[in-house]
XYZ file of C-alpha atoms in Angstrom:
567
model
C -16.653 -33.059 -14.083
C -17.933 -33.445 -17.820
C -15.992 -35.508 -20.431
C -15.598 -32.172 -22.473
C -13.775 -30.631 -19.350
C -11.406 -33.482 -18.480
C -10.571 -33.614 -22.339
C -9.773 -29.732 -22.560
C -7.934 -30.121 -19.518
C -5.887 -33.328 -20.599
C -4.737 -31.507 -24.217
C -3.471 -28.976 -22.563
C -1.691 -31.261 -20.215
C -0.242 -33.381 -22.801
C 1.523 -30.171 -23.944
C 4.018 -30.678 -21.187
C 4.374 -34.617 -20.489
C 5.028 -35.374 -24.383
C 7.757 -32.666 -23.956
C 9.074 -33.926 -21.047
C 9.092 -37.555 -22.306
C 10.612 -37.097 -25.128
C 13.073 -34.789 -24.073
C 13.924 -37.669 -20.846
C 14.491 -40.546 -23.742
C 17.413 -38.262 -25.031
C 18.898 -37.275 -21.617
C 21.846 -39.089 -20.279
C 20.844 -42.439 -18.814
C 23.008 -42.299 -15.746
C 21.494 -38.921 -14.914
C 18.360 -38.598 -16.115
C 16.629 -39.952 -13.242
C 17.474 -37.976 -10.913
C 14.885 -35.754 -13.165
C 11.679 -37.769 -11.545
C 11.711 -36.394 -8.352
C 11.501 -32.500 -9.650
C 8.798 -33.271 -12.039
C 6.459 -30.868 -10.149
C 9.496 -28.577 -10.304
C 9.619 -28.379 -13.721
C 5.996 -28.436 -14.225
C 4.968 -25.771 -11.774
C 7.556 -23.443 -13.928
C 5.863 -24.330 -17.131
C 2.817 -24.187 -15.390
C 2.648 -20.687 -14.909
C 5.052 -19.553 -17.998
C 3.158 -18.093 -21.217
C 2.914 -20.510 -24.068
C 3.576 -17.253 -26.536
C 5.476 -14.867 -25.621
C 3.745 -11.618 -24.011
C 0.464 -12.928 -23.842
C -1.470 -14.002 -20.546
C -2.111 -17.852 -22.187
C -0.241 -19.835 -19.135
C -1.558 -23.169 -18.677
C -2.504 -21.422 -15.294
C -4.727 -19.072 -16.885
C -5.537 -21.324 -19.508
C -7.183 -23.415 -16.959
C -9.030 -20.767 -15.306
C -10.189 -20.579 -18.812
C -11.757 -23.876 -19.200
C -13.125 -23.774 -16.069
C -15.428 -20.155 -16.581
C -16.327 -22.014 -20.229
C -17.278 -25.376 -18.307
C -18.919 -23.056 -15.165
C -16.444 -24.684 -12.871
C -15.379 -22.685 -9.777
C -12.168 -21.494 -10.652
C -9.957 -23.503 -8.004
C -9.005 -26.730 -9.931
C -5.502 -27.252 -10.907
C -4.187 -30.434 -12.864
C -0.496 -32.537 -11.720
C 1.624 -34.834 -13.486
C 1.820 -38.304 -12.228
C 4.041 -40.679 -13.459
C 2.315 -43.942 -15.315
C 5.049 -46.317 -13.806
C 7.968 -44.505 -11.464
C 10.240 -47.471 -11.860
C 9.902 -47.262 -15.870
C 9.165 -43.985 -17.376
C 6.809 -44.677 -20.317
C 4.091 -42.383 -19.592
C 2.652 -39.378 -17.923
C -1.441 -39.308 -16.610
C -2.655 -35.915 -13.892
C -4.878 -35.563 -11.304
C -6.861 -32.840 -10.701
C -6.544 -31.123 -7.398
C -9.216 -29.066 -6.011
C -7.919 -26.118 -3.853
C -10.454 -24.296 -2.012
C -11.356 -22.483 1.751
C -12.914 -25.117 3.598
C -10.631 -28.261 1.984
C -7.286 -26.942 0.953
C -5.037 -29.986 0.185
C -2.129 -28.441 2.281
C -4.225 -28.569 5.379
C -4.310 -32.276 4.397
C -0.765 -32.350 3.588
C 0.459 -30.986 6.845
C -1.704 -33.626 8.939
C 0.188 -36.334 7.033
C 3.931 -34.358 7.436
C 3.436 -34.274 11.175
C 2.220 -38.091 11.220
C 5.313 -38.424 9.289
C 7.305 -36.533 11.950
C 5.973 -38.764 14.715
C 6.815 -40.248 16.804
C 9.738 -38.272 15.969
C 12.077 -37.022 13.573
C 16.041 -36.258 12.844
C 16.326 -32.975 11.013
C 19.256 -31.609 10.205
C 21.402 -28.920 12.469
C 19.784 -25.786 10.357
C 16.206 -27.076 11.157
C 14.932 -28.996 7.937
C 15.339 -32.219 6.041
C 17.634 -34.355 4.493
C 17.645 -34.360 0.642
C 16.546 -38.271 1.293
C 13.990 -36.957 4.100
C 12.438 -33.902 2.075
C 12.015 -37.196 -0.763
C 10.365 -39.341 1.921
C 7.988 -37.109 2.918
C 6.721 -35.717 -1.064
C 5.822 -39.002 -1.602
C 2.876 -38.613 1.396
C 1.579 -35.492 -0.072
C -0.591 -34.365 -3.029
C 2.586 -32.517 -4.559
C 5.387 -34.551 -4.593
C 7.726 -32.457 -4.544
C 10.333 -31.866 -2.315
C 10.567 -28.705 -2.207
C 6.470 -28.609 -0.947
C 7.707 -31.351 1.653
C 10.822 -28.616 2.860
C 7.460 -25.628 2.670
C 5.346 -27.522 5.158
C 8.088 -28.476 7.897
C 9.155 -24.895 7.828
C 5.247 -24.050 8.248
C 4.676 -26.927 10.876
C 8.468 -25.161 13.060
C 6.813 -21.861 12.744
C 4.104 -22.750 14.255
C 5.600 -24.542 16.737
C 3.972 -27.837 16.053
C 7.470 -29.095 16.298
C 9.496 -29.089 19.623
C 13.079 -30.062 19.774
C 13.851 -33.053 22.118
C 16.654 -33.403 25.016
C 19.600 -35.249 23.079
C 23.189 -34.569 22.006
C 25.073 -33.327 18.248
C 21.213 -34.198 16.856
C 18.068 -32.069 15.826
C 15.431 -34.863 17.208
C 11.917 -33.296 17.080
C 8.695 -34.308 17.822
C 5.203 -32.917 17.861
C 3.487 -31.071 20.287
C 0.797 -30.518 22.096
C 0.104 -27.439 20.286
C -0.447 -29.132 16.967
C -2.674 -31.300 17.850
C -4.909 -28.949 19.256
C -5.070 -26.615 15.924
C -5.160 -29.743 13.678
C -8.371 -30.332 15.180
C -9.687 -27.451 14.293
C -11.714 -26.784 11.040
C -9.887 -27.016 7.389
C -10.457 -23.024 6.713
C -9.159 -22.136 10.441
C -6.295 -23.958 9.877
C -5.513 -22.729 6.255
C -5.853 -19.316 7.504
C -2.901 -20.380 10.246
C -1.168 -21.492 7.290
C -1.457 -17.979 5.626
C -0.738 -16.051 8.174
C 2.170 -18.113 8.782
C 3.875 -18.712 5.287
C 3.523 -14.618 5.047
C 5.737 -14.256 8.352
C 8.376 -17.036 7.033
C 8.934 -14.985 3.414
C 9.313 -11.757 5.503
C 12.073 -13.173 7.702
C 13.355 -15.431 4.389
C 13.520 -12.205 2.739
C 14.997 -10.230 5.499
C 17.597 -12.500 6.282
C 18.939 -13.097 2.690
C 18.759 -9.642 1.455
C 19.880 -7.335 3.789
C 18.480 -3.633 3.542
C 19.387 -0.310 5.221
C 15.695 0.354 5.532
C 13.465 -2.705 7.451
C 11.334 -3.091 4.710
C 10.757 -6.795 4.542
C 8.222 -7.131 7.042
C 4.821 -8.977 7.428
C 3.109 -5.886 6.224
C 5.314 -6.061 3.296
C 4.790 -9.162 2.256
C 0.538 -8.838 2.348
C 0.907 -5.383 0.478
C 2.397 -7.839 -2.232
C 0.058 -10.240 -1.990
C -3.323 -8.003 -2.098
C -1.778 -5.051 -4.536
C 0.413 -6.904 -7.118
C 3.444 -5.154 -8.680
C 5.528 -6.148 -11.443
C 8.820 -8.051 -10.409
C 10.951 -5.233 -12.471
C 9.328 -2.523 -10.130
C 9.773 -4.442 -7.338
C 13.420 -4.704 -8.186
C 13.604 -1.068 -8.413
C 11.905 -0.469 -5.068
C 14.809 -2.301 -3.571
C 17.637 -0.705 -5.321
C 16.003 2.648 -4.819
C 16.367 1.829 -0.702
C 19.965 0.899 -1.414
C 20.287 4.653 -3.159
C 20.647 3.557 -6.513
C 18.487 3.336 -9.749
C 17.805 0.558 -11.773
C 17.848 1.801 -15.140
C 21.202 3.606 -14.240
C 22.682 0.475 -13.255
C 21.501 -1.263 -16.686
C 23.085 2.164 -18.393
C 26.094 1.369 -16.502
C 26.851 -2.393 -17.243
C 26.335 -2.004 -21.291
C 28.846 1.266 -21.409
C 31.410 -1.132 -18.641
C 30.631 -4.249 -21.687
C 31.375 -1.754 -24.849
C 34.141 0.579 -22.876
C 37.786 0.015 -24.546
C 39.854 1.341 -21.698
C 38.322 2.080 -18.958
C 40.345 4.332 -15.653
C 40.789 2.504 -12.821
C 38.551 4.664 -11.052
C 35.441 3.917 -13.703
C 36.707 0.357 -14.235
C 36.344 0.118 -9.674
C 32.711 1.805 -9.884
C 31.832 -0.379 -12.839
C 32.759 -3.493 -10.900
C 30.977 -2.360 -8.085
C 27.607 -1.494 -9.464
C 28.127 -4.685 -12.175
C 28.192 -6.807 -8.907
C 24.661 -5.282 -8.201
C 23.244 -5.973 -11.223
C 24.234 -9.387 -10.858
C 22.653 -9.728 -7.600
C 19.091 -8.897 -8.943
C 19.800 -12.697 -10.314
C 20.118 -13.821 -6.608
C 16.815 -11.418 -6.141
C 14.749 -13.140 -8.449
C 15.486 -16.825 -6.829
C 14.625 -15.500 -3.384
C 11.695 -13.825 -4.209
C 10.927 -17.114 -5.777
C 11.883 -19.208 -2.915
C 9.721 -17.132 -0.457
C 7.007 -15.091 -2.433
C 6.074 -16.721 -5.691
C 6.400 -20.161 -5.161
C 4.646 -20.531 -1.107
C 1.942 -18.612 -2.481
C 1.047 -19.392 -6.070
C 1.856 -23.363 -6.387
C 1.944 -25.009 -3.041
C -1.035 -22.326 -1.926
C -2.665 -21.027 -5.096
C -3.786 -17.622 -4.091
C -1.766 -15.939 -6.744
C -1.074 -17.089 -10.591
C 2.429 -16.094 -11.101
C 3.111 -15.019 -15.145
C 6.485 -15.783 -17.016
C 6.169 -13.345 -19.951
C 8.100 -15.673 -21.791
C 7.727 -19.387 -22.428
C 9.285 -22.026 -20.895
C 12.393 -24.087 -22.397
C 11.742 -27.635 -21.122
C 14.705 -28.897 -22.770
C 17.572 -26.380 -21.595
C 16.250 -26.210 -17.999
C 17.025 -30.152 -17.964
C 20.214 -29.713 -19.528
C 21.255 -27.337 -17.589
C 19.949 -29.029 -14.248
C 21.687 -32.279 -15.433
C 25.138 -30.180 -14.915
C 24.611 -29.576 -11.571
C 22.682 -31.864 -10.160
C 25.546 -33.536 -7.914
C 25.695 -29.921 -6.105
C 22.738 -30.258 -3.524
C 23.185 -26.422 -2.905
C 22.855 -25.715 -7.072
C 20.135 -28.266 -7.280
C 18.217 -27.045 -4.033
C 17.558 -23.300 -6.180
C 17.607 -24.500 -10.043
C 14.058 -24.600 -10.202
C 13.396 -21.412 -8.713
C 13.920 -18.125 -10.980
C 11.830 -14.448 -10.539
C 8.434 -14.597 -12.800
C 7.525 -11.334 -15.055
C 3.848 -10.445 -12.790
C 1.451 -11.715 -10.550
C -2.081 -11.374 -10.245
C -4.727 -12.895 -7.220
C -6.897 -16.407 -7.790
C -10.661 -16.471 -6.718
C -8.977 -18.699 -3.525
C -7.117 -15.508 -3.297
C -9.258 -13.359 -3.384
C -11.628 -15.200 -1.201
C -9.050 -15.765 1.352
C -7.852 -11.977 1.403
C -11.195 -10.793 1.520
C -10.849 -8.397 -1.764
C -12.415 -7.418 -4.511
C -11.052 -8.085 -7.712
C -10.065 -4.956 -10.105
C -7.755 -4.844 -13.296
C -4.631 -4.815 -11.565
C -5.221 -7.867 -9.088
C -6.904 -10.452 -10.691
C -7.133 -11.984 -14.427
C -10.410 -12.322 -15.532
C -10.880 -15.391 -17.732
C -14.368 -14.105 -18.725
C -13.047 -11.531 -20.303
C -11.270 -13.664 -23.268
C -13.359 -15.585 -25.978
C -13.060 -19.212 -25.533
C -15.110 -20.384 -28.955
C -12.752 -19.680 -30.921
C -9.824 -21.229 -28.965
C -11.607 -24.632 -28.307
C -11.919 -25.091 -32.261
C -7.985 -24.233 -32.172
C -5.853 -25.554 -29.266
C -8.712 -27.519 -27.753
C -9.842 -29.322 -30.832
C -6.931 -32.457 -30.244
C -3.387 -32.647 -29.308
C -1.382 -31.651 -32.403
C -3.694 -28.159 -32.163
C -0.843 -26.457 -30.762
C 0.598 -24.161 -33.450
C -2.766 -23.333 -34.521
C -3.716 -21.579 -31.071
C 0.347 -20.004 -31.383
C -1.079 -18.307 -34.578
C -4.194 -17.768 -32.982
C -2.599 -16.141 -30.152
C -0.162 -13.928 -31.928
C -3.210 -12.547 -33.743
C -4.945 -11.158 -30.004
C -4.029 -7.653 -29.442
C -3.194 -7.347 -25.607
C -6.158 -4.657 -25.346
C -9.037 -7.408 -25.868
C -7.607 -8.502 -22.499
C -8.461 -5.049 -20.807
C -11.803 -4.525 -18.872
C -11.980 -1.625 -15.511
C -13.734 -3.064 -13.024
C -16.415 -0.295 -11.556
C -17.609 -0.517 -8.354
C -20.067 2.018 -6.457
C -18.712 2.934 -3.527
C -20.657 6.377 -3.460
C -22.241 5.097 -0.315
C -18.336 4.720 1.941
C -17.408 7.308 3.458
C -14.001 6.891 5.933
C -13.395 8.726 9.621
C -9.693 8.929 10.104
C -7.927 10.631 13.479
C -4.787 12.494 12.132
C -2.240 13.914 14.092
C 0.955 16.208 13.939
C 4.002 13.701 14.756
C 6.041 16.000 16.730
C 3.133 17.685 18.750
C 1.009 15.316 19.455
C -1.674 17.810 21.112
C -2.752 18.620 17.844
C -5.194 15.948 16.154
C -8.486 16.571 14.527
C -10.837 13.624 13.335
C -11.822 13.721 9.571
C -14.484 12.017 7.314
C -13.822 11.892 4.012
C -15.507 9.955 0.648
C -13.916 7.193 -0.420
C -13.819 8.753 -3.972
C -11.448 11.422 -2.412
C -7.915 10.538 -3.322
C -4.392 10.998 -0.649
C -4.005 15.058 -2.328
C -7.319 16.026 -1.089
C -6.403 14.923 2.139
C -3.088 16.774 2.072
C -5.212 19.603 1.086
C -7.412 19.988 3.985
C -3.826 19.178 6.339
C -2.524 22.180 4.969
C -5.313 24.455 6.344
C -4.900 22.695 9.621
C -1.721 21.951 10.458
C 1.739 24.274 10.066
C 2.822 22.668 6.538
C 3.979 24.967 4.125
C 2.728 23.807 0.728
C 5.119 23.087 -1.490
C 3.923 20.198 -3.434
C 6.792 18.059 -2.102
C 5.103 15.089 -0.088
C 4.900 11.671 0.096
C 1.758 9.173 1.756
C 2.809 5.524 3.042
C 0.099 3.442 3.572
C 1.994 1.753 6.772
C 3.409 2.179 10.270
C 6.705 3.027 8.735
C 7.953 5.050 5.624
C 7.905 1.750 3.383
C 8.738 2.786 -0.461
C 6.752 -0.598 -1.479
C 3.564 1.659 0.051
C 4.586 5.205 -1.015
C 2.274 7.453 -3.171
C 4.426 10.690 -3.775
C 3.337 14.143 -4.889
C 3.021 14.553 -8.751
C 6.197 17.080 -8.512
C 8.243 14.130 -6.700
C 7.398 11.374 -9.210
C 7.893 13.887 -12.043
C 11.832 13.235 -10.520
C 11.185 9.239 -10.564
C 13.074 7.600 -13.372
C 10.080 4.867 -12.420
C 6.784 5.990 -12.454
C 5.104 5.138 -9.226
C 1.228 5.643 -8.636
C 1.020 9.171 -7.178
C -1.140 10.417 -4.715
C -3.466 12.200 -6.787
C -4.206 9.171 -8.484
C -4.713 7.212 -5.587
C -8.861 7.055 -3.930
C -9.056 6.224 -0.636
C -10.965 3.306 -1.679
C -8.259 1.832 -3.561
C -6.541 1.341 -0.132
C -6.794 -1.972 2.510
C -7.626 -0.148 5.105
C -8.905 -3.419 6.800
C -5.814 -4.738 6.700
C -3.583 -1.572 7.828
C -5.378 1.283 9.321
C -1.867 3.185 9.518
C -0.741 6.121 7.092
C 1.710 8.698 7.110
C 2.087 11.687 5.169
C 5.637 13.305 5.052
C 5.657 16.922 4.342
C 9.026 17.813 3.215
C 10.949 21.345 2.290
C 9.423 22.964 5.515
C 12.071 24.647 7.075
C 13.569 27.688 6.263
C 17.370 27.645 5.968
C 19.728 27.450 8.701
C 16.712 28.358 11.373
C 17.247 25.002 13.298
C 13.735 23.352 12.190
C 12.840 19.735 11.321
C 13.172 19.478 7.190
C 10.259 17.412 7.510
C 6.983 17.456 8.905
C 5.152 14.203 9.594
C 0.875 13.855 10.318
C 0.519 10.513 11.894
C -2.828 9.132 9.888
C -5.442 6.144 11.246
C -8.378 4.861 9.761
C -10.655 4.448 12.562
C -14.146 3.377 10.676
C -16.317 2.851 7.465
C -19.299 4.792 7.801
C -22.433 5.672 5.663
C -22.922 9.033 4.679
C -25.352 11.317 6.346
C -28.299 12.996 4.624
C -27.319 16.764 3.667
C -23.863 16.318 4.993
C -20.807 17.581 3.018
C -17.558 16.050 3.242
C -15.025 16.400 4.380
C -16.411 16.936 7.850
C -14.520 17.200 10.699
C -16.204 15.736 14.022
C -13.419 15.941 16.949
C -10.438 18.201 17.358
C -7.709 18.167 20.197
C -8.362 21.658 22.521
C -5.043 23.264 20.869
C -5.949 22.634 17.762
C -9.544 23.792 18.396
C -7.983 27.232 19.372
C -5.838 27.344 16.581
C -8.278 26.722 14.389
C -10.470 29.336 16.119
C -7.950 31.899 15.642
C -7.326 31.208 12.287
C -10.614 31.569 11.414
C -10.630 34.953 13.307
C -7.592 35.991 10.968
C -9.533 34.914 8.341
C -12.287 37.261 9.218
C -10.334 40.533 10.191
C -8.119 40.002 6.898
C -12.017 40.050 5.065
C -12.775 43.097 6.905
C -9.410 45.299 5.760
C -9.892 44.361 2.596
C -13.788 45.242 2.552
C -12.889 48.690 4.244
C -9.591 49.199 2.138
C -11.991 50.009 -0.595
C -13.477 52.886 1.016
């Protein structure tokens, strides 16, 4: 690394340790200590907050900045380490290198299971001890305990952990199991560490906000990860399961706020749907705790963004009021961020291509005249805030184009309710969901009434539904409709599964289904054929061969009255 790299990298750097400094010489003696072991806390929040407000200049991205400029792979992130722990006079970082094939939490969870052996006391509920959770950040490259508490929930799930034979304790110790996979290569083992941190924020979010619908599952949680979605939309997603919509609720708390005298019956409903606003708050922290925080600082495949920047001194104000409640404490770091998008580890790592919605592109923003401004020394700070407010949000804006001319897609669809009638079609993967609903409704009994929905998953998810234009016409939230939506655009590598609901079908009161469902599978990526026009349709079930014979046979006799009705 070049002196002109480590330099950039240290100004910026020094934009958060002279804050914290000075703000920890005014903070209350007898309390301001128990600051030092949240450092990482607070730094991973200002880490990835914007330093002016609705622009993408987060130290995060800011880094990914420096490092296209310097021609650095984009996987180096900078920590603050304390000068002297025992006497807080000074901040230095470290630069930590995350990449495939030497991830620092593959290192970190060899040294938390040497930790844990021979063995360890947990708690009853499976994880440390505030003093433990301490213990342990000190071994790793983030200390931090709530990285420590990250891995030993990583190293259970895995079952690298076994619970021994003893009495009113949780005595673990490792197994056989973990030894075997910590032998294996850094990337294998990272990829263990994926898979697994994606099943633990299912079940986290499962189990602390309850749903009607099963929608926090594994394929939830890697829809997130490889098609990022606002946090505000994915707060509407869940309150549209729950039957409600998220603007209306907003509506509804300011008229409760500026109502003189409410009826009981409007001052009930207001306290009702006032208690759901209020729980988007305990939202945010959980999709923090499970989503944003496993897998943007303690992983780095995603960079999350806090549209607005980040108060150093009331977050330690406010944490020095409740930092004798270990529950308050545990979740005062943790709060929802604004958006999301992938790194190039993430990428990498989900095996995707980057596009305008999934990845920030520090290319794309000119770094001359920003190393003359905030890079020039460390009192350059307001001079990059002018700078910044000066950037109109459309020099950030470039489409990624990508020929994919030469992919064409062979999917098996069939009707839910009769199975015995399934066709095989090939499509281009510049064809969007409608055209396929198109060719379904010359094949299949679906009356067309422009009122369907596609879910790109086993189950009808709304986090992977691309409506009809007439349905999301209806949306108070515009959602990405079907239409819009080329096959391309879709992960079919990672889910193969569709399904399109066909809804309005049955005629009043004549005792058939509402809604008709085709059961749709992606069963290969193929090149196109010379001469051949798609669709195409290669292999049909033997009822829906006949069907389609005799439709065609309609088809032809209906040709023939007409040609000889005009004689």
């Amino acid at each position: 690394m070049s002196e002109t790299y480590i330099k950039y990298v240290e100004i910026m750097h020094s934009l958060f340790s002279k804050s914290f400094l000075d703000e920890y010489k005014d903070a209350v003696p007898k309390k301001r200590r128990k600051m030092l072991p949240y450092i990482h806390a607070l730094y991973r929040r200002w880490y990835y907050a914007t330093l002016v407000e609705h622009t993408p200049f987060s130290p995060a991205n800011l880094m990914s900045i420096i490092c296209e400029h310097h021609k650095t792979c984009d996987t180096q992130h900078p920590i603050p380490v304390l000068r002297t722990p025992s006497r807080v006079v000074g901040m230095d970082m470290k630069v930590l290198n995350y990449t495939a094939d030497a991830h620092p939490a593959v290192d970190d969870l060899r040294k938390l299971m040497t930790y844990c052996t021979p063995c360890i006391g947990l708690l009853e509920i499976e994880c440390f001890s505030d003093e433990q959770a301490l213990e342990a950040a000190e071994l790793l490259s983030l200390n931090d305990p709530h990285y420590a508490s990250f891995l030993l929930e990583v190293a259970i799930e895995m079952k690298f952990l076994a619970k021994m034979p003893s009495l009113y304790v949780c005595q673990m110790q490792p197994t056989e199991k973990s030894k075997k996979i910590l032998a294996l290569s850094d990337r294998e083992i990272l990829d263990e560490i994926v898979l697994t941190t994606i099943h633990l924020a299912a079940i986290g979010l499962k189990h602390s906000m309850p749903m009607p619908e099963n929608i926090f599952s594994a394929s939830f949680v890697h829809n997130l990860l490889k098609s990022p979605l606002e946090t505000d939309e994915i707060f509407g997603r869940i309150f549209e399961v729950m039957g409600y919509e998220l603007e209306e609720l907003i509506g509804t708390s300011r008229r409760a706020i500026t109502r003189n005298k409410p009826s009981f019956e409007d001052e009930v409903k207001d306290d009702y749907q006032l208690e759901l606003i209020s729980n988007t708050f305990v939202m945010g922290i959980v999709l923090d705790r499970f989503f944003f925080t496993p897998f943007g600082h303690f992983l780095r495949l995603i960079n999350p963004l806090y549209a607005l920047p980040f108060d150093l001194k009331v977050e330690i104000l406010e944490y020095m009021h409740i930092c004798n409640d270990p529950q308050e404490a545990f979740i005062a770091f943790f709060a929802p961020c604004s958006s999301y998008t992938l790194t190039a580890l993430g990428l990498e790592i989900l095996e995707i291509e980057p596009n305008e919605n999934n990845f920030f592109d520090p290319g794309e923003i000119p770094f001359e005249p920003m190393k003359e401004s905030i890079f020039a020394d460390d009192n350059a700070f307001e001079t990059f805030v002018e700078l910044a407010k000066s950037l109109s949000p459309a020099a950030f804006e470039e489409r990624f184009k990508e020929d994919t001319s030469d992919i064409i897609y062979n999917f098996r669809i069939r009707m839910e309710n009769k199975p015995s009638l399934w066709m095989h079609m090939q499509l281009s993967g510049n064809a969007t969901l409608h055209d396929i609903y198109v060719e379904c409704l010359e094949y299949f009994d679906i009356k067309e009434t422009e009122e369907y929905s596609f879910f790109h998953d086993k189950i009808e998810n709304r986090f992977a539904e691309y409506p009809s234009i007439k349905r999301a016409s209806r949306a108070k939230k515009p959602r990405k409709t079907a239409s819009q939506t080329k096959l391309l655009e879709l992960d079919f590598a990672e889910n193969a599964y569709m399904i399109l609901a066909a809804y309005n079908q049955a005629t009043p009161f004549a005792g058939e289904p509402t809604t008709l469902r085709l059961h749709i599978r992606m069963l290969e990526e193929m090149s196109p054929e010379d001469d051949q026009e798609y669709p195409s349709y290669t292999k049909m079930s033997t009822e829906m061969r006949a069907r389609t014979k005799q439709s065609l046979l309609n088809m032809f006799y209906k040709i023939m009255d007409d040609e000889w009705g005009q004689f």
